[in-house]
GROMACS .gro file of C-alpha atoms in nm:
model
  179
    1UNK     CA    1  -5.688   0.901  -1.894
    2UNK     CA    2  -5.629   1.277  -1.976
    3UNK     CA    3  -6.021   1.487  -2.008
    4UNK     CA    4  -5.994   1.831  -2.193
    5UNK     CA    5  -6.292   2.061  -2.185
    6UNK     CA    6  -6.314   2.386  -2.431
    7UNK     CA    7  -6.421   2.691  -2.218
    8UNK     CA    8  -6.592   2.950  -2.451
    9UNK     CA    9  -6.608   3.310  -2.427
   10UNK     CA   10  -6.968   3.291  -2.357
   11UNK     CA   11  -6.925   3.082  -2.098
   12UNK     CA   12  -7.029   2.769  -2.229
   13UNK     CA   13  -6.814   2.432  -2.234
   14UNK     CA   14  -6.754   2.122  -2.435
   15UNK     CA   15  -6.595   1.837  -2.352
   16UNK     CA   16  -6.325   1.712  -2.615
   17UNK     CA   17  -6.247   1.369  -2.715
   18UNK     CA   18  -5.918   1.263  -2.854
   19UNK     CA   19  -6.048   1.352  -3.230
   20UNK     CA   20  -6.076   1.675  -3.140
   21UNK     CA   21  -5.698   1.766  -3.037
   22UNK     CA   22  -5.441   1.819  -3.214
   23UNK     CA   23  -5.060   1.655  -3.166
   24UNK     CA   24  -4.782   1.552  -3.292
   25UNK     CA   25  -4.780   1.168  -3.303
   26UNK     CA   26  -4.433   1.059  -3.237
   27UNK     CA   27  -4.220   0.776  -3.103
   28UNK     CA   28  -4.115   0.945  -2.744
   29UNK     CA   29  -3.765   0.984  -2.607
   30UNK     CA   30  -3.662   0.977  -2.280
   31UNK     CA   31  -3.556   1.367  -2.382
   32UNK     CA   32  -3.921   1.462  -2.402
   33UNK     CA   33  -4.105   1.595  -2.094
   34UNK     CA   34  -4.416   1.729  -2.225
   35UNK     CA   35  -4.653   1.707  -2.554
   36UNK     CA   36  -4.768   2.024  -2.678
   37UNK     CA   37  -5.176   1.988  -2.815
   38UNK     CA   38  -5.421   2.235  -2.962
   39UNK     CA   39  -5.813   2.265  -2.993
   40UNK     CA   40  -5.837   2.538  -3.252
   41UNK     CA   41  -5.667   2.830  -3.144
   42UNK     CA   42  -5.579   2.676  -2.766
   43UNK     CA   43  -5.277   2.514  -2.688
   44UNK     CA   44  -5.147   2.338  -2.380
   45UNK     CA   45  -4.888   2.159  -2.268
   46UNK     CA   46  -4.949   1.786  -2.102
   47UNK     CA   47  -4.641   1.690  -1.894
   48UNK     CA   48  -4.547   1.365  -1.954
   49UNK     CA   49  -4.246   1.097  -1.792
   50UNK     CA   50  -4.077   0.894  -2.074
   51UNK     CA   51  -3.884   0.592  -1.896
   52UNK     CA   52  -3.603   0.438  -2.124
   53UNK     CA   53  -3.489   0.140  -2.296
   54UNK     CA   54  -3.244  -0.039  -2.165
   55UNK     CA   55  -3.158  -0.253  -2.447
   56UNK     CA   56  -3.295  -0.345  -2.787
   57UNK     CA   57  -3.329  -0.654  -2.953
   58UNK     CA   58  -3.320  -0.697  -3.348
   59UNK     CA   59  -3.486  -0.980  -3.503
   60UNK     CA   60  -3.308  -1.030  -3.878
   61UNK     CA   61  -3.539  -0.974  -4.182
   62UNK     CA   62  -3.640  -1.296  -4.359
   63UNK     CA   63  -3.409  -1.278  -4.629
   64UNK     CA   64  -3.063  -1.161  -4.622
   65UNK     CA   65  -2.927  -1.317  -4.916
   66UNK     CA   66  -2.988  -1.111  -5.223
   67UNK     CA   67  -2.875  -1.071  -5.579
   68UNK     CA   68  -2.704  -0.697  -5.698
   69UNK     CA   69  -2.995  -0.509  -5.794
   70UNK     CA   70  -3.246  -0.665  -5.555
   71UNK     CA   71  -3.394  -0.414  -5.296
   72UNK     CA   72  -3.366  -0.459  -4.958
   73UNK     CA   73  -3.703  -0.645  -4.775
   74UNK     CA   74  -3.777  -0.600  -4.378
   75UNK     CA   75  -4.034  -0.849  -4.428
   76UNK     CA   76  -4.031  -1.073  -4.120
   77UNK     CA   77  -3.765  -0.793  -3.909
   78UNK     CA   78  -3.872  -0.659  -3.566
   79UNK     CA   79  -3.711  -0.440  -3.294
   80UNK     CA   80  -3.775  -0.512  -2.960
   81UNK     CA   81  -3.695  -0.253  -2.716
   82UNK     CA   82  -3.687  -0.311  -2.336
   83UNK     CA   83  -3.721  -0.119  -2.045
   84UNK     CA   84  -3.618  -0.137  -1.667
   85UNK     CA   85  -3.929  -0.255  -1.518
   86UNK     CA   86  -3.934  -0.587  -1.763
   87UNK     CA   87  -4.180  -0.469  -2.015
   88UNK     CA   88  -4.108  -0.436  -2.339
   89UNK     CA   89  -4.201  -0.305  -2.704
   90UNK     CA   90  -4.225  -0.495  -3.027
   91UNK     CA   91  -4.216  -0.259  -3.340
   92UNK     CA   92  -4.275  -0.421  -3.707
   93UNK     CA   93  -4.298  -0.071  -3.875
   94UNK     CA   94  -3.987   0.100  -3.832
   95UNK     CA   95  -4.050   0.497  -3.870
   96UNK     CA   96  -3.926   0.548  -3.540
   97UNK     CA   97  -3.601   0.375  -3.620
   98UNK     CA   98  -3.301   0.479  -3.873
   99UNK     CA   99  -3.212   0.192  -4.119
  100UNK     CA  100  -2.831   0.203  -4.314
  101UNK     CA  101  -3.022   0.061  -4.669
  102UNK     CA  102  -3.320   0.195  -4.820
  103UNK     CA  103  -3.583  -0.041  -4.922
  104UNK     CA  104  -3.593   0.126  -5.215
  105UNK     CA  105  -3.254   0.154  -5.390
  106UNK     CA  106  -3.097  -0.167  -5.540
  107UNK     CA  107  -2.846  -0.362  -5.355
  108UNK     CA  108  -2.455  -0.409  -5.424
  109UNK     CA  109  -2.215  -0.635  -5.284
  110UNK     CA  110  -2.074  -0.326  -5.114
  111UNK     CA  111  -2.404  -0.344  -4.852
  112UNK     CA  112  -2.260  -0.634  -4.609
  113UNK     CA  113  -2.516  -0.512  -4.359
  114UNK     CA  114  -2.840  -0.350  -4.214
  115UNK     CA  115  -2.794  -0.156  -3.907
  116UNK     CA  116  -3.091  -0.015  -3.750
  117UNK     CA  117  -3.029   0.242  -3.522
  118UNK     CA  118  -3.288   0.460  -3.251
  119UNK     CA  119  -3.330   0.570  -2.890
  120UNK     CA  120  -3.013   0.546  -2.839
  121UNK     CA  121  -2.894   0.161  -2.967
  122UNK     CA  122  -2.776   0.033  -3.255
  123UNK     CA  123  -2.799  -0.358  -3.401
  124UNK     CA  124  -2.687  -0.482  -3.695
  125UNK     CA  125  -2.767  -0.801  -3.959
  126UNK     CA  126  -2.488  -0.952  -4.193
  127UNK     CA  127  -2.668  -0.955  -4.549
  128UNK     CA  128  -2.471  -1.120  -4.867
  129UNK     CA  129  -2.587  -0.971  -5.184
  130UNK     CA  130  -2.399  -1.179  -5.491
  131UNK     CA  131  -2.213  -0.927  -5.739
  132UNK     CA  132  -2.358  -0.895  -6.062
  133UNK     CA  133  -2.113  -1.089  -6.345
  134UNK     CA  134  -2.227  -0.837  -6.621
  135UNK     CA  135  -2.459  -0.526  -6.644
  136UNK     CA  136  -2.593  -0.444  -7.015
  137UNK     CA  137  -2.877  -0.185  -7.098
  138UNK     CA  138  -3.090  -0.396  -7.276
  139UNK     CA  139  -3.339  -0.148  -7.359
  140UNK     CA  140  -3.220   0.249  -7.442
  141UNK     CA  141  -3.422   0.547  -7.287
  142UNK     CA  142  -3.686   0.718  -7.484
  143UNK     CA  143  -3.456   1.038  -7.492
  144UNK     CA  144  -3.133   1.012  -7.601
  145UNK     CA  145  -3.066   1.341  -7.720
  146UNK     CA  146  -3.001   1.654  -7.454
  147UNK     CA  147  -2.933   1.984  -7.501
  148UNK     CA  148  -2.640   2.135  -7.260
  149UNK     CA  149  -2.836   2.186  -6.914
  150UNK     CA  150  -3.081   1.953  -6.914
  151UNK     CA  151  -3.073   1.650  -6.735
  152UNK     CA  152  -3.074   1.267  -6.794
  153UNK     CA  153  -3.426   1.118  -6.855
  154UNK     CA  154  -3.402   0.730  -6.802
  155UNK     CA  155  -3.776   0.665  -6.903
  156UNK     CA  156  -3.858   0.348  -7.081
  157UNK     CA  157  -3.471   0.242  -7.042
  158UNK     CA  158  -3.398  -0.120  -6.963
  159UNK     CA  159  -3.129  -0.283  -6.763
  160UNK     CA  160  -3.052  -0.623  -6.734
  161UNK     CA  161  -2.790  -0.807  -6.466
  162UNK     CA  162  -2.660  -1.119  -6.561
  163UNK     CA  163  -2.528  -1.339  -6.255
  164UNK     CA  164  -2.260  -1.600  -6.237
  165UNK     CA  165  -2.548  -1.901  -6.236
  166UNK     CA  166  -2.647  -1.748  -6.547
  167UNK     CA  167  -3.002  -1.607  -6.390
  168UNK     CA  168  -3.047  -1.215  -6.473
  169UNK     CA  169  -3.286  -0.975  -6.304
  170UNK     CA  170  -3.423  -0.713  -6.501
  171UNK     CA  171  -3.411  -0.376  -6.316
  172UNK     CA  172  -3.645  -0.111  -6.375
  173UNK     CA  173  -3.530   0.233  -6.484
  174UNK     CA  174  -3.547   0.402  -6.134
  175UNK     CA  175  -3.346   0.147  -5.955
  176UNK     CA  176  -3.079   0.185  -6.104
  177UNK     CA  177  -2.795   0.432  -6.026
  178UNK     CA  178  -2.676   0.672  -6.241
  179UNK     CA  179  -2.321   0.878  -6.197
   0.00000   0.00000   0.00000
C-alpha cells in the first residue's frame, strides 16, 4: 500500500494515514494515469495503471412493468463489468454509470427502455409502462392567481391518473410535468 509522510519546515515528520489526504474519489477510466492528493497545502501526484473492461453485463431491475406516472425503481439492477484477466466488478449503486430515465420523474409509455451507459458500453432493458386512460387534477394549487412574470406554483395541487382496469395513482405535485 501507498505510505505518505509530511516533512515540516522544522524538520520534523509525520506519517499520514488515508484520513489525512485529500482526493477525489472517483470511478477510474482507463484515460486516467495518475490521482492528484493533498495534505494541506502539499500536493502530489500518485501514478496509477487503470486496466479496462472488456465487456459489461446488465442485470434488469426487478420491475419493469409500470403504470404512467410511476417512477422508475433500480431496485434489484446491477452492472457487472469485466476485465481481461477474468476478474470482474459488481456495482449496485450506479453513480459511476449514466442511466436514460431518472428515478425521479414519472414514467410515460414513451420510456420503452433503460439504457445504462459508462466506461465505454452501453446495455439496455425493455420496460412497458401502461398509458394512462385519463389524467384529471383532482385537487387545484394553492395559487391560482399570477401576475405577468412570475412563475407557476403547483403546491398543494393534486393529480390523479385513471387506468384502463379502472385503478388510478395519485401523483404528487412535483412529479408531474408541466409545459
Amino acid at each position: 500500500g501507498m505510505t505518505a509522510k509530511a516533512i515540516y519546515a522544522d524538520g520534523t515528520d509525520k506519517a499520514l494515514t488515508a484520513t489525512d489526504l485529500n482526493f477525489v474519489s472517483k470511478a477510474l477510466t482507463k484515460d486516467d494515469t495518475a490521482v492528484e492528493v493533498s495534505y494541506g497545502s502539499g500536493k502530489f501526484s500518485v501514478p496509477i495503471t487503470v486496466e479496462p473492461a472488456v465487456s459489461m453485463e446488465l442485470k434488469a431491475p426487478t420491475k419493469t412493468s409500470y403504470k404512467a406516472g410511476e417512477t422508475l425503481s433500480t431496485s434489484g439492477m446491477k452492472i457487472t463489468l469485466n476485465y481481461g484477466d477474468g476478474t470482474s466488478k459488481t456495482f449496485s449503486s450506479f453513480t459511476a454509470f449514466k442511466l436514460s430515465l431518472s428515478t425521479i420523474v414519472a414514467l410515460t409509455e414513451a420510456d420503452t427502455e433503460l439504457t445504462v451507459s459508462g466506461f465505454g458500453f452501453s446495455k439496455s432493458v425493455p420496460l412497458t409502462v401502461e398509458p394512462a386512460k385519463e389524467i384529471a387534477i383532482t385537487k387545484a394549487p394553492k395559487k391560482t392567481e399570477y401576475k405577468a412574470g412570475e412563475k407557476f406554483q403547483y403546491t398543494g395541487m393534486e393529480v390523479t391518473v385513471t387506468y384502463n382496469d379502472g385503478s388510478t395513482l395519485k401523483l404528487a405535485y412535483n412529479k408531474v410535468s408541466y409545459l
